[in-house]
GROMACS .gro file of C-alpha atoms in nm:
model
  295
    1MET     CA    1  12.912  18.076  15.183
    2PHE     CA    2  12.926  18.306  15.529
    3GLU     CA    3  12.999  18.590  15.332
    4ALA     CA    4  12.738  18.532  15.080
    5PHE     CA    5  12.476  18.476  15.376
    6THR     CA    6  12.599  18.779  15.516
    7LYS     CA    7  12.564  18.964  15.196
    8ALA     CA    8  12.196  18.859  15.144
    9SER     CA    9  12.106  18.909  15.479
   10VAL     CA   10  12.183  19.294  15.468
   11TRP     CA   11  12.045  19.304  15.148
   12LEU     CA   12  11.728  19.148  15.256
   13GLY     CA   13  11.754  19.400  15.569
   14GLU     CA   14  11.739  19.708  15.353
   15LYS     CA   15  11.451  19.549  15.155
   16THR     CA   16  11.222  19.488  15.448
   17GLY     CA   17  11.388  19.769  15.693
   18VAL     CA   18  11.403  19.479  15.964
   19GLU     CA   19  11.725  19.398  16.082
   20GLY     CA   20  11.832  19.030  16.106
   21ALA     CA   21  11.538  18.968  15.866
   22MET     CA   22  11.726  18.676  15.684
   23GLY     CA   23  11.745  18.516  16.027
   24TYR     CA   24  11.376  18.549  16.048
   25ALA     CA   25  11.323  18.427  15.728
   26VAL     CA   26  11.561  18.095  15.817
   27VAL     CA   27  11.314  18.052  16.139
   28VAL     CA   28  10.992  18.082  15.973
   29LEU     CA   29  11.145  17.848  15.660
   30LEU     CA   30  11.201  17.586  15.890
   31ALA     CA   31  10.883  17.636  16.100
   32VAL     CA   32  10.726  17.574  15.785
   33VAL     CA   33  10.938  17.271  15.689
   34GLY     CA   34  10.913  17.126  16.028
   35HIS     CA   35  10.525  17.153  16.035
   36HIS     CA   36  10.542  16.984  15.705
   37TYR     CA   37  10.731  16.702  15.809
   38MET     CA   38  10.523  16.650  16.129
   39ASN     CA   39  10.199  16.661  15.958
   40HIS     CA   40  10.353  16.413  15.719
   41LEU     CA   41  10.453  16.159  16.004
   42ASP     CA   42  10.136  16.187  16.192
   43THR     CA   43   9.969  16.098  15.841
   44LYS     CA   44  10.164  15.824  15.815
   45ARG     CA   45  10.105  15.716  16.177
   46MET     CA   46   9.735  15.719  16.101
   47GLU     CA   47   9.750  15.500  15.809
   48GLU     CA   48   9.961  15.279  15.964
   49ALA     CA   49   9.729  15.269  16.282
   50ALA     CA   50   9.428  15.224  16.060
   51ALA     CA   51   9.605  14.955  15.860
   52ALA     CA   52   9.683  14.780  16.150
   53ALA     CA   53   9.348  14.779  16.301
   54LYS     CA   54   9.184  14.673  15.970
   55ALA     CA   55   9.426  14.380  15.960
   56ARG     CA   56   9.332  14.272  16.317
   57ASN     CA   57   8.949  14.318  16.247
   58ALA     CA   58   9.033  14.079  15.917
   59GLU     CA   59   9.174  13.843  16.139
   60LYS     CA   60   8.899  13.867  16.417
   61GLU     CA   61   8.643  13.809  16.186
   62GLN     CA   62   8.852  13.507  16.006
   63GLU     CA   63   8.881  13.349  16.382
   64GLU     CA   64   8.526  13.410  16.402
   65GLU     CA   65   8.402  13.213  16.074
   66LYS     CA   66   8.639  12.942  16.162
   67GLU     CA   67   8.506  12.577  16.177
   68PRO     CA   68   8.517  12.404  16.516
   69PRO     CA   69   8.804  12.177  16.575
   70ARG     CA   70   8.672  11.832  16.333
   71ASN     CA   71   8.763  11.523  16.325
   72PHE     CA   72   9.004  11.372  16.017
   73THR     CA   73   9.021  11.028  15.851
   74LEU     CA   74   9.346  10.965  15.695
   75ALA     CA   75   9.197  11.006  15.374
   76GLN     CA   76   9.030  11.310  15.446
   77LEU     CA   77   9.338  11.481  15.584
   78SER     CA   78   9.535  11.369  15.248
   79TYR     CA   79   9.363  11.651  15.040
   80PHE     CA   80   9.505  11.935  15.240
   81ASP     CA   81   9.864  11.905  15.090
   82GLY     CA   82   9.898  12.255  14.995
   83LYS     CA   83   9.891  12.162  14.567
   84ILE     CA   84   9.699  12.297  14.326
   85ASP     CA   85   9.318  12.210  14.378
   86GLY     CA   86   9.225  12.096  13.998
   87LYS     CA   87   8.850  12.182  14.039
   88THR     CA   88   8.945  12.569  14.153
   89ASP     CA   89   9.286  12.617  14.015
   90GLU     CA   90   9.353  12.736  14.393
   91ALA     CA   91   9.604  12.615  14.636
   92LYS     CA   92   9.478  12.433  14.879
   93PRO     CA   93   9.527  12.480  15.279
   94ILE     CA   94   9.832  12.253  15.476
   95TYR     CA   95   9.720  12.047  15.732
   96LEU     CA   96   9.976  11.803  15.873
   97SER     CA   97   9.908  11.592  16.203
   98LEU     CA   98  10.145  11.552  16.490
   99ASN     CA   99  10.076  11.266  16.733
  100GLY     CA  100   9.692  11.279  16.621
  101ILE     CA  101   9.660  11.646  16.659
  102VAL     CA  102   9.579  11.839  16.304
  103PHE     CA  103   9.763  12.191  16.263
  104ASP     CA  104   9.694  12.429  15.984
  105ALA     CA  105  10.032  12.486  15.857
  106THR     CA  106   9.938  12.684  15.552
  107LYS     CA  107  10.128  13.010  15.660
  108GLY     CA  108  10.440  12.791  15.669
  109ARG     CA  109  10.404  12.676  15.277
  110GLU     CA  110  10.750  12.760  15.209
  111PHE     CA  111  10.844  12.476  15.461
  112TYR     CA  112  10.551  12.210  15.426
  113GLY     CA  113  10.425  12.349  15.087
  114PRO     CA  114  10.536  12.225  14.724
  115SER     CA  115  10.934  12.208  14.678
  116GLY     CA  116  10.947  12.300  15.047
  117PRO     CA  117  11.191  12.089  15.281
  118TYR     CA  118  10.905  11.911  15.434
  119GLU     CA  119  10.667  11.898  15.172
  120MET     CA  120  10.639  11.482  15.202
  121PHE     CA  121  10.458  11.570  15.551
  122ALA     CA  122  10.160  11.784  15.388
  123GLY     CA  123   9.832  11.598  15.439
  124HIS     CA  124   9.983  11.353  15.680
  125GLU     CA  125  10.043  11.230  16.049
  126CYS     CA  126  10.418  11.294  16.084
  127GLY     CA  127  10.488  11.278  16.453
  128VAL     CA  128  10.698  10.980  16.445
  129ALA     CA  129  10.904  11.089  16.124
  130LEU     CA  130  10.961  11.452  16.298
  131ALA     CA  131  11.060  11.259  16.649
  132LYS     CA  132  11.294  11.050  16.462
  133MET     CA  133  11.426  11.316  16.235
  134SER     CA  134  11.373  11.080  15.937
  135PHE     CA  135  11.227  11.127  15.582
  136ASP     CA  136  11.138  10.785  15.532
  137ALA     CA  137  10.803  10.720  15.420
  138GLU     CA  138  10.778  10.427  15.689
  139TYR     CA  139  10.710  10.652  15.928
  140VAL     CA  140  10.425  10.874  15.747
  141ASP     CA  141  10.059  10.833  15.872
  142ASP     CA  142  10.214  10.587  16.188
  143LEU     CA  143  10.029  10.755  16.440
  144ALA     CA  144  10.006  10.431  16.666
  145GLY     CA  145  10.394  10.449  16.648
  146CYS     CA  146  10.392  10.771  16.866
  147ALA     CA  147  10.299  10.567  17.179
  148ASN     CA  148  10.643  10.337  17.092
  149LEU     CA  149  10.884  10.642  17.078
  150ASN     CA  150  11.179  10.603  17.290
  151PHE     CA  151  11.242  10.899  17.590
  152GLY     CA  152  11.434  11.109  17.354
  153GLU     CA  153  11.202  11.075  17.057
  154LYS     CA  154  10.894  11.172  17.254
  155ASN     CA  155  11.103  11.473  17.382
  156VAL     CA  156  11.152  11.573  17.036
  157LEU     CA  157  10.809  11.519  16.936
  158ASP     CA  158  10.710  11.715  17.239
  159GLU     CA  159  10.929  11.998  17.104
  160TRP     CA  160  10.770  12.014  16.761
  161ILE     CA  161  10.403  11.989  16.903
  162GLY     CA  162  10.515  12.302  17.131
  163GLN     CA  163  10.693  12.488  16.862
  164PHE     CA  164  10.376  12.436  16.633
  165THR     CA  165  10.134  12.536  16.918
  166HIS     CA  166  10.315  12.835  17.083
  167PHE     CA  167  10.607  12.974  16.854
  168LYS     CA  168  10.488  12.943  16.494
  169PRO     CA  169  10.206  12.939  16.579
  170TYR     CA  170   9.989  12.720  16.381
  171PRO     CA  171   9.593  12.707  16.450
  172ILE     CA  172   9.478  12.349  16.573
  173VAL     CA  173   9.205  12.265  16.352
  174GLY     CA  174   9.095  11.923  16.488
  175ARG     CA  175   9.239  11.547  16.576
  176LEU     CA  176   9.318  11.262  16.311
  177VAL     CA  177   9.128  10.936  16.378
  178THR     CA  178   9.251  10.650  16.224
  179ASN     CA  179   9.077  10.344  16.071
  180ASP     CA  180   9.150  10.131  16.371
  181MET     CA  181   8.988  10.370  16.623
  182LEU     CA  182   8.667  10.393  16.449
  183PRO     CA  183   8.366  10.166  16.508
  184SER     CA  184   8.345   9.857  16.254
  185PRO     CA  185   8.180   9.971  15.934
  186ASP     CA  186   8.037   9.607  15.945
  187ARG     CA  187   7.832   9.574  16.285
  188VAL     CA  188   7.442   9.654  16.298
  189VAL     CA  189   7.406   9.949  16.448
  190PRO     CA  190   7.058   9.998  16.680
  191LEU     CA  191   6.851  10.331  16.633
  192GLU     CA  192   6.893  10.381  17.030
  193GLU     CA  193   7.256  10.426  16.957
  194ILE     CA  194   7.233  10.655  16.672
  195ALA     CA  195   7.000  10.883  16.851
  196LYS     CA  196   7.280  10.917  17.127
  197ASN     CA  197   7.530  11.017  16.892
  198ASP     CA  198   7.400  11.362  16.767
  199GLY     CA  199   7.702  11.574  16.875
  200THR     CA  200   7.576  11.643  17.193
  201GLY     CA  201   7.758  11.345  17.381
  202ALA     CA  202   8.094  11.324  17.521
  203VAL     CA  203   8.411  11.343  17.286
  204PRO     CA  204   8.589  11.022  17.298
  205GLU     CA  205   8.960  10.995  17.340
  206GLY     CA  206   9.169  11.106  17.048
  207TYR     CA  207   8.826  11.256  16.902
  208ALA     CA  208   8.812  11.644  16.861
  209ALA     CA  209   8.433  11.612  16.876
  210ALA     CA  210   8.161  11.425  16.965
  211PRO     CA  211   8.041  11.185  16.677
  212ILE     CA  212   7.738  11.283  16.501
  213TYR     CA  213   7.569  10.955  16.359
  214LEU     CA  214   7.320  11.004  16.033
  215GLY     CA  215   7.170  10.697  15.870
  216ALA     CA  216   7.113  10.701  15.512
  217GLY     CA  217   7.068  10.424  15.250
  218GLY     CA  218   7.133  10.135  15.475
  219LYS     CA  219   7.466  10.287  15.625
  220VAL     CA  220   7.566  10.496  15.921
  221PHE     CA  221   7.807  10.791  15.876
  222ASP     CA  222   7.983  11.006  16.120
  223VAL     CA  223   7.934  11.332  15.965
  224SER     CA  224   8.133  11.495  16.265
  225PHE     CA  225   8.465  11.461  16.008
  226GLY     CA  226   8.381  11.767  15.840
  227GLY     CA  227   8.048  11.811  15.868
  228ILE     CA  228   7.956  11.988  16.195
  229GLY     CA  229   7.896  12.343  16.028
  230PHE     CA  230   7.606  12.166  15.855
  231TYR     CA  231   7.477  11.884  16.105
  232GLY     CA  232   7.600  12.016  16.443
  233ALA     CA  233   7.420  12.272  16.676
  234GLY     CA  234   7.274  12.557  16.473
  235GLY     CA  235   7.336  12.405  16.124
  236GLY     CA  236   7.104  12.377  15.870
  237TYR     CA  237   7.081  12.010  15.883
  238ASN     CA  238   7.102  11.966  16.220
  239ARG     CA  239   6.735  11.804  16.272
  240PHE     CA  240   6.885  11.498  16.080
  241ALA     CA  241   7.187  11.476  16.351
  242GLY     CA  242   7.101  11.116  16.549
  243LYS     CA  243   6.865  10.999  16.289
  244ASP     CA  244   6.797  10.745  16.018
  245ALA     CA  245   6.761  11.042  15.766
  246SER     CA  246   6.706  10.850  15.447
  247ARG     CA  247   6.348  10.930  15.417
  248ALA     CA  248   6.389  11.303  15.460
  249LEU     CA  249   6.689  11.305  15.219
  250ALA     CA  250   6.515  11.110  14.945
  251LYS     CA  251   6.219  11.333  14.970
  252MET     CA  252   6.461  11.671  15.006
  253SER     CA  253   6.197  11.731  15.308
  254PHE     CA  254   6.213  11.923  15.690
  255GLU     CA  255   5.870  11.805  15.787
  256PRO     CA  256   5.859  11.577  16.114
  257ALA     CA  257   5.669  11.341  15.951
  258ASP     CA  258   5.995  11.267  15.705
  259THR     CA  259   6.249  11.306  15.954
  260GLU     CA  260   6.097  11.099  16.219
  261ASN     CA  261   6.000  10.814  15.973
  262PRO     CA  262   6.288  10.583  15.851
  263ASP     CA  263   6.062  10.406  15.626
  264ILE     CA  264   6.176  10.407  15.280
  265SER     CA  265   5.947  10.124  15.125
  266ASN     CA  266   5.708  10.383  14.941
  267LEU     CA  267   5.976  10.594  14.756
  268THR     CA  268   5.951  10.679  14.393
  269GLU     CA  269   6.200  10.599  14.162
  270LYS     CA  270   6.339  10.949  14.145
  271GLU     CA  271   6.335  11.015  14.515
  272ARG     CA  272   6.567  10.674  14.546
  273GLU     CA  273   6.802  10.824  14.280
  274VAL     CA  274   6.817  11.144  14.488
  275LEU     CA  275   6.890  10.929  14.817
  276ASN     CA  276   7.131  10.747  14.645
  277ASP     CA  277   7.303  11.063  14.489
  278TRP     CA  278   7.338  11.170  14.888
  279VAL     CA  279   7.507  10.857  14.987
  280LYS     CA  280   7.740  10.868  14.697
  281THR     CA  281   7.830  11.214  14.792
  282PHE     CA  282   7.884  11.151  15.142
  283GLU     CA  283   8.109  10.845  15.096
  284GLU     CA  284   8.313  10.988  14.762
  285LYS     CA  285   8.316  11.349  14.799
  286LYS     CA  286   8.262  11.418  15.193
  287LEU     CA  287   8.461  11.091  15.287
  288TYR     CA  288   8.241  11.044  15.579
  289PRO     CA  289   8.380  10.728  15.765
  290ILE     CA  290   8.095  10.458  15.777
  291VAL     CA  291   8.067  10.366  16.139
  292GLY     CA  292   7.790  10.092  16.084
  293ARG     CA  293   7.492   9.974  15.905
  294LEU     CA  294   7.096  10.029  15.964
  295PRO     CA  295   6.922   9.766  16.141
   0.00000   0.00000   0.00000
């Protein structure tokens, strides 16, 4: 090998008239190869940096577009079980609650999604079950039971919450408000109380957001349970917050003469049908809790 290199070096020297030409050629070749390799590395680094920047921007945009923390009923929470949505044919997000704190555990789909080891907790309150390290159904959706855990179980629950909050981390999307924490749906709510609950008041204990009362069709709904983007500050229907909006909804009107007037005695048949559709949507699709009845 060395002898062949020597002969080639002599031959190249005779041809070029430069002594040691082979050595120069090798140096030049190595320089070219090295330059090409470094350019390749620089290009790769630039592409990786650009991809990372794009991912950061996408994550930032996603955070900016996220809904503010909201209140959940158990019925609303149950939708977020990670299964395929029959209407969209897409996998639903995975939400679960620990001691009333609702986390978005979608990125833990392999654990909490269909066929995952903890799939039974998706769409449910599971604080007691995790604290007891139990898969018994009796411990699922038992928010009140979190207050009755023993010292060791409470520590286990706190560890789970710490993992979800800081180690995973899973975003907190709201709070679970069980039926016993809600006002009675049979009570009559004065218009003055409805007006005070327009989303700008104090946040009750156990809630993620201040209530937003909206009257429609004789019922009072709390639309802070998923409707903050519509009825909260800056929302397109914010002018209905804290009001009996029956007339305005029936007439599909933003006029003050309708938004400030609860009288529905002179609605047409068609307008009454529109109002009934709104009420049906609130009850069956949005699952907004009924917190009372209009006077």
